[in-house]
């Protein structure tokens, strides 16, 4: 994870409520068009409304902190059934 991805993930996690957590952020693409993928999880599940709310929050953080200096698209999703493991908590979560 690069510095921009880490900063966005940390800022998101500082602002997300309840047990909602950003578990991965990936920024890639050409210099003038970036794609930002944000993976979130919650013990209560992730709905389309949750993804929309996190998208708006991420847009505000990116704008306020000037994290991306080009056009970008954001995709927010949950890990799903074939979830990759990003940290030890993810391992414990699926092993219950």
mmCIF file of N, CA and C in Angstrom:
data_model
loop_
_atom_site.group_PDB
_atom_site.id
_atom_site.type_symbol
_atom_site.label_atom_id
_atom_site.label_comp_id
_atom_site.label_asym_id
_atom_site.label_seq_id
_atom_site.Cartn_x
_atom_site.Cartn_y
_atom_site.Cartn_z
ATOM 1 N N UNK A 1 0.861 -1.170 0.000
ATOM 2 C CA UNK A 1 0.000 0.000 0.000
ATOM 3 C C UNK A 1 0.907 1.232 0.000
ATOM 4 N N UNK A 2 0.643 2.167 -0.930
ATOM 5 C CA UNK A 2 1.466 3.379 -0.968
ATOM 6 C C UNK A 2 0.948 4.419 0.037
ATOM 7 N N UNK A 3 1.672 5.532 0.148
ATOM 8 C CA UNK A 3 1.336 6.555 1.152
ATOM 9 C C UNK A 3 -0.064 7.129 0.969
ATOM 10 N N UNK A 4 -0.462 7.394 -0.281
ATOM 11 C CA UNK A 4 -1.786 7.967 -0.543
ATOM 12 C C UNK A 4 -2.881 6.980 -0.158
ATOM 13 N N UNK A 5 -2.705 5.721 -0.521
ATOM 14 C CA UNK A 5 -3.688 4.696 -0.167
ATOM 15 C C UNK A 5 -3.802 4.554 1.352
ATOM 16 N N UNK A 6 -2.662 4.533 2.009
ATOM 17 C CA UNK A 6 -2.661 4.395 3.468
ATOM 18 C C UNK A 6 -3.308 5.600 4.150
ATOM 19 N N UNK A 7 -3.021 6.793 3.648
ATOM 20 C CA UNK A 7 -3.614 8.000 4.232
ATOM 21 C C UNK A 7 -5.131 7.989 4.063
ATOM 22 N N UNK A 8 -5.615 7.624 2.865
ATOM 23 C CA UNK A 8 -7.057 7.570 2.630
ATOM 24 C C UNK A 8 -7.700 6.524 3.539
ATOM 25 N N UNK A 9 -7.097 5.348 3.660
ATOM 26 C CA UNK A 9 -7.672 4.308 4.504
ATOM 27 C C UNK A 9 -7.702 4.742 5.970
ATOM 28 N N UNK A 10 -6.627 5.343 6.457
ATOM 29 C CA UNK A 10 -6.602 5.813 7.847
ATOM 30 C C UNK A 10 -7.641 6.894 8.101
ATOM 31 N N UNK A 11 -7.769 7.842 7.176
ATOM 32 C CA UNK A 11 -8.765 8.918 7.338
ATOM 33 C C UNK A 11 -10.176 8.338 7.317
ATOM 34 N N UNK A 12 -10.440 7.398 6.412
ATOM 35 C CA UNK A 12 -11.755 6.758 6.377
ATOM 36 C C UNK A 12 -12.044 6.073 7.710
ATOM 37 N N UNK A 13 -11.101 5.289 8.197
ATOM 38 C CA UNK A 13 -11.329 4.549 9.442
ATOM 39 C C UNK A 13 -11.499 5.465 10.641
ATOM 40 N N UNK A 14 -10.876 6.631 10.615
ATOM 41 C CA UNK A 14 -11.071 7.601 11.699
ATOM 42 C C UNK A 14 -12.461 8.222 11.668
ATOM 43 N N UNK A 15 -13.111 8.219 10.507
ATOM 44 C CA UNK A 15 -14.401 8.887 10.365
ATOM 45 C C UNK A 15 -15.582 7.919 10.283
ATOM 46 N N UNK A 16 -15.329 6.649 9.994
ATOM 47 C CA UNK A 16 -16.419 5.681 9.892
ATOM 48 C C UNK A 16 -16.976 5.376 11.276
ATOM 49 N N UNK A 17 -18.274 5.119 11.324
ATOM 50 C CA UNK A 17 -18.957 4.897 12.597
ATOM 51 C C UNK A 17 -19.246 3.422 12.821
ATOM 52 N N UNK A 18 -19.606 3.116 14.061
ATOM 53 C CA UNK A 18 -19.977 1.763 14.489
ATOM 54 C C UNK A 18 -18.833 0.805 14.207
ATOM 55 N N UNK A 19 -19.140 -0.361 13.675
ATOM 56 C CA UNK A 19 -18.080 -1.333 13.418
ATOM 57 C C UNK A 19 -17.667 -1.356 11.945
ATOM 58 N N UNK A 20 -18.053 -0.344 11.189
ATOM 59 C CA UNK A 20 -17.682 -0.262 9.780
ATOM 60 C C UNK A 20 -16.197 0.052 9.669
ATOM 61 N N UNK A 21 -15.506 -0.669 8.774
ATOM 62 C CA UNK A 21 -14.059 -0.505 8.648
ATOM 63 C C UNK A 21 -13.633 -0.614 7.187
ATOM 64 N N UNK A 22 -12.742 0.276 6.776
ATOM 65 C CA UNK A 22 -12.085 0.142 5.474
ATOM 66 C C UNK A 22 -10.934 -0.835 5.675
ATOM 67 N N UNK A 23 -10.926 -1.938 4.909
ATOM 68 C CA UNK A 23 -9.883 -2.944 5.104
ATOM 69 C C UNK A 23 -8.835 -2.918 3.995
ATOM 70 N N UNK A 24 -9.129 -2.244 2.885
ATOM 71 C CA UNK A 24 -8.132 -2.109 1.828
ATOM 72 C C UNK A 24 -8.500 -0.943 0.918
ATOM 73 N N UNK A 25 -7.476 -0.240 0.458
ATOM 74 C CA UNK A 25 -7.637 0.837 -0.523
ATOM 75 C C UNK A 25 -6.582 0.619 -1.595
ATOM 76 N N UNK A 26 -7.010 0.668 -2.847
ATOM 77 C CA UNK A 26 -6.087 0.502 -3.973
ATOM 78 C C UNK A 26 -6.343 1.626 -4.971
ATOM 79 N N UNK A 27 -5.285 2.345 -5.347
ATOM 80 C CA UNK A 27 -5.381 3.421 -6.338
ATOM 81 C C UNK A 27 -4.486 3.043 -7.509
ATOM 82 N N UNK A 28 -5.059 3.050 -8.703
ATOM 83 C CA UNK A 28 -4.281 2.675 -9.879
ATOM 84 C C UNK A 28 -4.816 3.413 -11.098
ATOM 85 N N UNK A 29 -4.097 3.312 -12.206
ATOM 86 C CA UNK A 29 -4.543 3.922 -13.448
ATOM 87 C C UNK A 29 -3.538 4.904 -13.997
ATOM 88 N N UNK A 30 -3.933 5.541 -15.082
ATOM 89 C CA UNK A 30 -3.083 6.514 -15.756
ATOM 90 C C UNK A 30 -2.992 7.800 -14.946
ATOM 91 N N UNK A 31 -2.041 8.627 -15.316
ATOM 92 C CA UNK A 31 -1.813 9.881 -14.591
ATOM 93 C C UNK A 31 -3.049 10.786 -14.598
ATOM 94 N N UNK A 32 -3.812 10.786 -15.684
ATOM 95 C CA UNK A 32 -4.954 11.704 -15.789
ATOM 96 C C UNK A 32 -6.300 11.051 -15.468
ATOM 97 N N UNK A 33 -6.317 9.749 -15.155
ATOM 98 C CA UNK A 33 -7.568 9.072 -14.790
ATOM 99 C C UNK A 33 -7.255 7.929 -13.829
ATOM 100 N N UNK A 34 -7.557 8.130 -12.574
ATOM 101 C CA UNK A 34 -7.287 7.128 -11.539
ATOM 102 C C UNK A 34 -8.553 6.340 -11.212
ATOM 103 N N UNK A 35 -8.362 5.117 -10.797
ATOM 104 C CA UNK A 35 -9.431 4.285 -10.249
ATOM 105 C C UNK A 35 -9.086 4.015 -8.793
ATOM 106 N N UNK A 36 -10.072 4.178 -7.935
ATOM 107 C CA UNK A 36 -9.873 3.968 -6.503
ATOM 108 C C UNK A 36 -10.835 2.873 -6.059
ATOM 109 N N UNK A 37 -10.283 1.785 -5.546
ATOM 110 C CA UNK A 37 -11.093 0.686 -5.029
ATOM 111 C C UNK A 37 -10.970 0.668 -3.511
ATOM 112 N N UNK A 38 -12.112 0.703 -2.844
ATOM 113 C CA UNK A 38 -12.146 0.690 -1.383
ATOM 114 C C UNK A 38 -12.955 -0.525 -0.949
ATOM 115 N N UNK A 39 -12.362 -1.368 -0.122
ATOM 116 C CA UNK A 39 -13.053 -2.534 0.395
ATOM 117 C C UNK A 39 -13.406 -2.267 1.858
ATOM 118 N N UNK A 40 -14.686 -2.468 2.198
ATOM 119 C CA UNK A 40 -15.164 -2.208 3.554
ATOM 120 C C UNK A 40 -15.829 -3.459 4.117
ATOM 121 N N UNK A 41 -15.892 -3.520 5.451
ATOM 122 C CA UNK A 41 -16.630 -4.609 6.086
ATOM 123 C C UNK A 41 -17.266 -4.128 7.379
ATOM 124 N N UNK A 42 -18.289 -4.869 7.793
ATOM 125 C CA UNK A 42 -19.029 -4.566 9.011
ATOM 126 C C UNK A 42 -19.642 -5.859 9.524
ATOM 127 N N UNK A 43 -19.732 -5.999 10.835
ATOM 128 C CA UNK A 43 -20.383 -7.178 11.407
ATOM 129 C C UNK A 43 -21.859 -7.240 11.042
ATOM 130 N N UNK A 44 -22.470 -6.078 10.760
ATOM 131 C CA UNK A 44 -23.884 -6.037 10.399
ATOM 132 C C UNK A 44 -24.112 -6.199 8.902
ATOM 133 N N UNK A 45 -23.049 -6.394 8.135
ATOM 134 C CA UNK A 45 -23.165 -6.517 6.689
ATOM 135 C C UNK A 45 -22.999 -5.164 6.017
ATOM 136 N N UNK A 46 -22.796 -5.211 4.721
ATOM 137 C CA UNK A 46 -22.590 -4.004 3.924
ATOM 138 C C UNK A 46 -23.703 -3.928 2.889
ATOM 139 N N UNK A 47 -24.430 -2.819 2.889
ATOM 140 C CA UNK A 47 -25.517 -2.613 1.934
ATOM 141 C C UNK A 47 -25.073 -1.643 0.843
ATOM 142 N N UNK A 48 -25.880 -1.512 -0.181
ATOM 143 C CA UNK A 48 -25.600 -0.547 -1.246
ATOM 144 C C UNK A 48 -25.590 0.874 -0.686
ATOM 145 N N UNK A 49 -26.457 1.142 0.297
ATOM 146 C CA UNK A 49 -26.474 2.469 0.926
ATOM 147 C C UNK A 49 -25.190 2.729 1.707
ATOM 148 N N UNK A 50 -24.673 1.693 2.362
ATOM 149 C CA UNK A 50 -23.395 1.832 3.066
ATOM 150 C C UNK A 50 -22.293 2.183 2.077
ATOM 151 N N UNK A 51 -22.258 1.477 0.948
ATOM 152 C CA UNK A 51 -21.245 1.750 -0.085
ATOM 153 C C UNK A 51 -21.379 3.177 -0.611
ATOM 154 N N UNK A 52 -22.606 3.642 -0.819
ATOM 155 C CA UNK A 52 -22.829 5.011 -1.306
ATOM 156 C C UNK A 52 -22.342 6.035 -0.281
ATOM 157 N N UNK A 53 -22.627 5.789 0.994
ATOM 158 C CA UNK A 53 -22.178 6.714 2.047
ATOM 159 C C UNK A 53 -20.652 6.773 2.128
ATOM 160 N N UNK A 54 -19.998 5.624 2.024
ATOM 161 C CA UNK A 54 -18.534 5.590 2.077
ATOM 162 C C UNK A 54 -17.944 6.264 0.838
ATOM 163 N N UNK A 55 -18.598 6.116 -0.310
ATOM 164 C CA UNK A 55 -18.142 6.800 -1.528
ATOM 165 C C UNK A 55 -18.150 8.308 -1.328
ATOM 166 N N UNK A 56 -19.242 8.838 -0.787
ATOM 167 C CA UNK A 56 -19.334 10.287 -0.539
ATOM 168 C C UNK A 56 -18.277 10.745 0.456
ATOM 169 N N UNK A 57 -18.075 9.968 1.511
ATOM 170 C CA UNK A 57 -17.061 10.305 2.505
ATOM 171 C C UNK A 57 -15.668 10.305 1.875
ATOM 172 N N UNK A 58 -15.368 9.296 1.068
ATOM 173 C CA UNK A 58 -14.062 9.221 0.403
ATOM 174 C C UNK A 58 -13.858 10.406 -0.534
ATOM 175 N N UNK A 59 -14.898 10.784 -1.281
ATOM 176 C CA UNK A 59 -14.790 11.950 -2.171
ATOM 177 C C UNK A 59 -14.447 13.203 -1.380
ATOM 178 N N UNK A 60 -15.093 13.391 -0.238
ATOM 179 C CA UNK A 60 -14.816 14.566 0.595
ATOM 180 C C UNK A 60 -13.390 14.549 1.139
ATOM 181 N N UNK A 61 -12.928 13.395 1.574
ATOM 182 C CA UNK A 61 -11.559 13.281 2.088
ATOM 183 C C UNK A 61 -10.554 13.568 0.983
ATOM 184 N N UNK A 62 -10.772 12.987 -0.192
ATOM 185 C CA UNK A 62 -9.857 13.189 -1.323
ATOM 186 C C UNK A 62 -9.791 14.662 -1.690
ATOM 187 N N UNK A 63 -10.950 15.312 -1.719
ATOM 188 C CA UNK A 63 -10.990 16.737 -2.064
ATOM 189 C C UNK A 63 -10.326 17.585 -0.979
ATOM 190 N N UNK A 64 -10.686 17.354 0.280
ATOM 191 C CA UNK A 64 -10.174 18.159 1.392
ATOM 192 C C UNK A 64 -8.661 18.008 1.556
ATOM 193 N N UNK A 65 -8.170 16.773 1.430
ATOM 194 C CA UNK A 65 -6.744 16.495 1.627
ATOM 195 C C UNK A 65 -5.932 16.564 0.332
ATOM 196 N N UNK A 66 -6.593 16.870 -0.789
ATOM 197 C CA UNK A 66 -5.919 16.926 -2.101
ATOM 198 C C UNK A 66 -5.100 15.658 -2.349
ATOM 199 N N UNK A 67 -5.724 14.509 -2.186
ATOM 200 C CA UNK A 67 -5.012 13.241 -2.320
ATOM 201 C C UNK A 67 -4.808 12.808 -3.766
ATOM 202 N N UNK A 68 -5.731 13.182 -4.646
ATOM 203 C CA UNK A 68 -5.640 12.789 -6.054
ATOM 204 C C UNK A 68 -5.742 14.050 -6.889
ATOM 205 N N UNK A 69 -4.774 14.239 -7.782
ATOM 206 C CA UNK A 69 -4.734 15.478 -8.565
ATOM 207 C C UNK A 69 -5.202 15.281 -10.007
ATOM 208 N N UNK A 70 -6.041 14.275 -10.240
ATOM 209 C CA UNK A 70 -6.578 14.032 -11.578
ATOM 210 C C UNK A 70 -8.022 13.562 -11.439
ATOM 211 N N UNK A 71 -8.666 13.323 -12.573
ATOM 212 C CA UNK A 71 -10.000 12.739 -12.532
ATOM 213 C C UNK A 71 -9.889 11.335 -11.940
ATOM 214 N N UNK A 72 -10.958 10.882 -11.293
ATOM 215 C CA UNK A 72 -10.918 9.550 -10.693
ATOM 216 C C UNK A 72 -12.320 8.976 -10.601
ATOM 217 N N UNK A 73 -12.375 7.666 -10.500
ATOM 218 C CA UNK A 73 -13.625 6.970 -10.204
ATOM 219 C C UNK A 73 -13.397 6.176 -8.923
ATOM 220 N N UNK A 74 -14.475 5.988 -8.164
ATOM 221 C CA UNK A 74 -14.385 5.254 -6.897
ATOM 222 C C UNK A 74 -15.327 4.058 -6.948
ATOM 223 N N UNK A 75 -14.830 2.920 -6.508
ATOM 224 C CA UNK A 75 -15.647 1.724 -6.358
ATOM 225 C C UNK A 75 -15.516 1.254 -4.911
ATOM 226 N N UNK A 76 -16.638 1.182 -4.209
ATOM 227 C CA UNK A 76 -16.651 0.713 -2.823
ATOM 228 C C UNK A 76 -17.417 -0.604 -2.790
ATOM 229 N N UNK A 77 -16.835 -1.613 -2.148
ATOM 230 C CA UNK A 77 -17.487 -2.918 -2.084
ATOM 231 C C UNK A 77 -17.102 -3.634 -0.794
ATOM 232 N N UNK A 78 -17.801 -4.737 -0.545
ATOM 233 C CA UNK A 78 -17.441 -5.605 0.576
ATOM 234 C C UNK A 78 -16.551 -6.722 0.030
ATOM 235 N N UNK A 79 -15.855 -7.442 0.909
ATOM 236 C CA UNK A 79 -14.940 -8.472 0.433
ATOM 237 C C UNK A 79 -15.624 -9.651 -0.255
ATOM 238 N N UNK A 80 -16.847 -9.947 0.119
ATOM 239 C CA UNK A 80 -17.553 -11.060 -0.507
ATOM 240 C C UNK A 80 -17.111 -12.416 0.021
ATOM 241 N N UNK A 81 -17.647 -13.438 -0.575
ATOM 242 C CA UNK A 81 -17.424 -14.797 -0.079
ATOM 243 C C UNK A 81 -15.994 -15.287 -0.302
ATOM 244 N N UNK A 82 -15.350 -14.859 -1.368
ATOM 245 C CA UNK A 82 -13.967 -15.259 -1.658
ATOM 246 C C UNK A 82 -12.985 -14.202 -1.190
ATOM 247 N N UNK A 83 -13.243 -13.640 -0.048
ATOM 248 C CA UNK A 83 -12.504 -12.500 0.489
ATOM 249 C C UNK A 83 -11.009 -12.755 0.589
ATOM 250 N N UNK A 84 -10.224 -11.787 0.153
ATOM 251 C CA UNK A 84 -8.784 -11.847 0.428
ATOM 252 C C UNK A 84 -8.540 -11.462 1.886
ATOM 253 N N UNK A 85 -7.475 -11.945 2.462
ATOM 254 C CA UNK A 85 -7.140 -11.612 3.846
ATOM 255 C C UNK A 85 -6.109 -10.494 3.854
ATOM 256 N N UNK A 86 -6.435 -9.377 4.516
ATOM 257 C CA UNK A 86 -5.548 -8.220 4.581
ATOM 258 C C UNK A 86 -4.883 -8.069 5.938
ATOM 259 N N UNK A 87 -5.481 -8.685 6.975
ATOM 260 C CA UNK A 87 -4.918 -8.569 8.317
ATOM 261 C C UNK A 87 -5.373 -9.762 9.153
ATOM 262 N N UNK A 88 -4.839 -9.882 10.335
ATOM 263 C CA UNK A 88 -5.139 -11.020 11.208
ATOM 264 C C UNK A 88 -6.607 -11.039 11.628
ATOM 265 N N UNK A 89 -7.230 -9.855 11.752
ATOM 266 C CA UNK A 89 -8.659 -9.803 12.112
ATOM 267 C C UNK A 89 -9.509 -10.476 11.049
ATOM 268 N N UNK A 90 -9.126 -10.318 9.783
ATOM 269 C CA UNK A 90 -9.862 -10.966 8.703
ATOM 270 C C UNK A 90 -9.812 -12.478 8.818
ATOM 271 N N UNK A 91 -8.670 -13.000 9.210
ATOM 272 C CA UNK A 91 -8.541 -14.443 9.410
ATOM 273 C C UNK A 91 -9.476 -14.916 10.513
ATOM 274 N N UNK A 92 -9.470 -14.216 11.639
ATOM 275 C CA UNK A 92 -10.337 -14.605 12.752
ATOM 276 C C UNK A 92 -11.813 -14.470 12.389
ATOM 277 N N UNK A 93 -12.126 -13.477 11.582
ATOM 278 C CA UNK A 93 -13.518 -13.244 11.200
ATOM 279 C C UNK A 93 -14.068 -14.427 10.397
ATOM 280 N N UNK A 94 -13.286 -14.952 9.467
ATOM 281 C CA UNK A 94 -13.795 -16.047 8.639
ATOM 282 C C UNK A 94 -13.658 -17.404 9.310
ATOM 283 N N UNK A 95 -12.854 -17.498 10.353
ATOM 284 C CA UNK A 95 -12.651 -18.793 11.001
ATOM 285 C C UNK A 95 -13.652 -19.054 12.121
ATOM 286 N N UNK A 96 -14.559 -18.093 12.387
ATOM 287 C CA UNK A 96 -15.558 -18.285 13.450
ATOM 288 C C UNK A 96 -16.619 -19.252 13.048
#
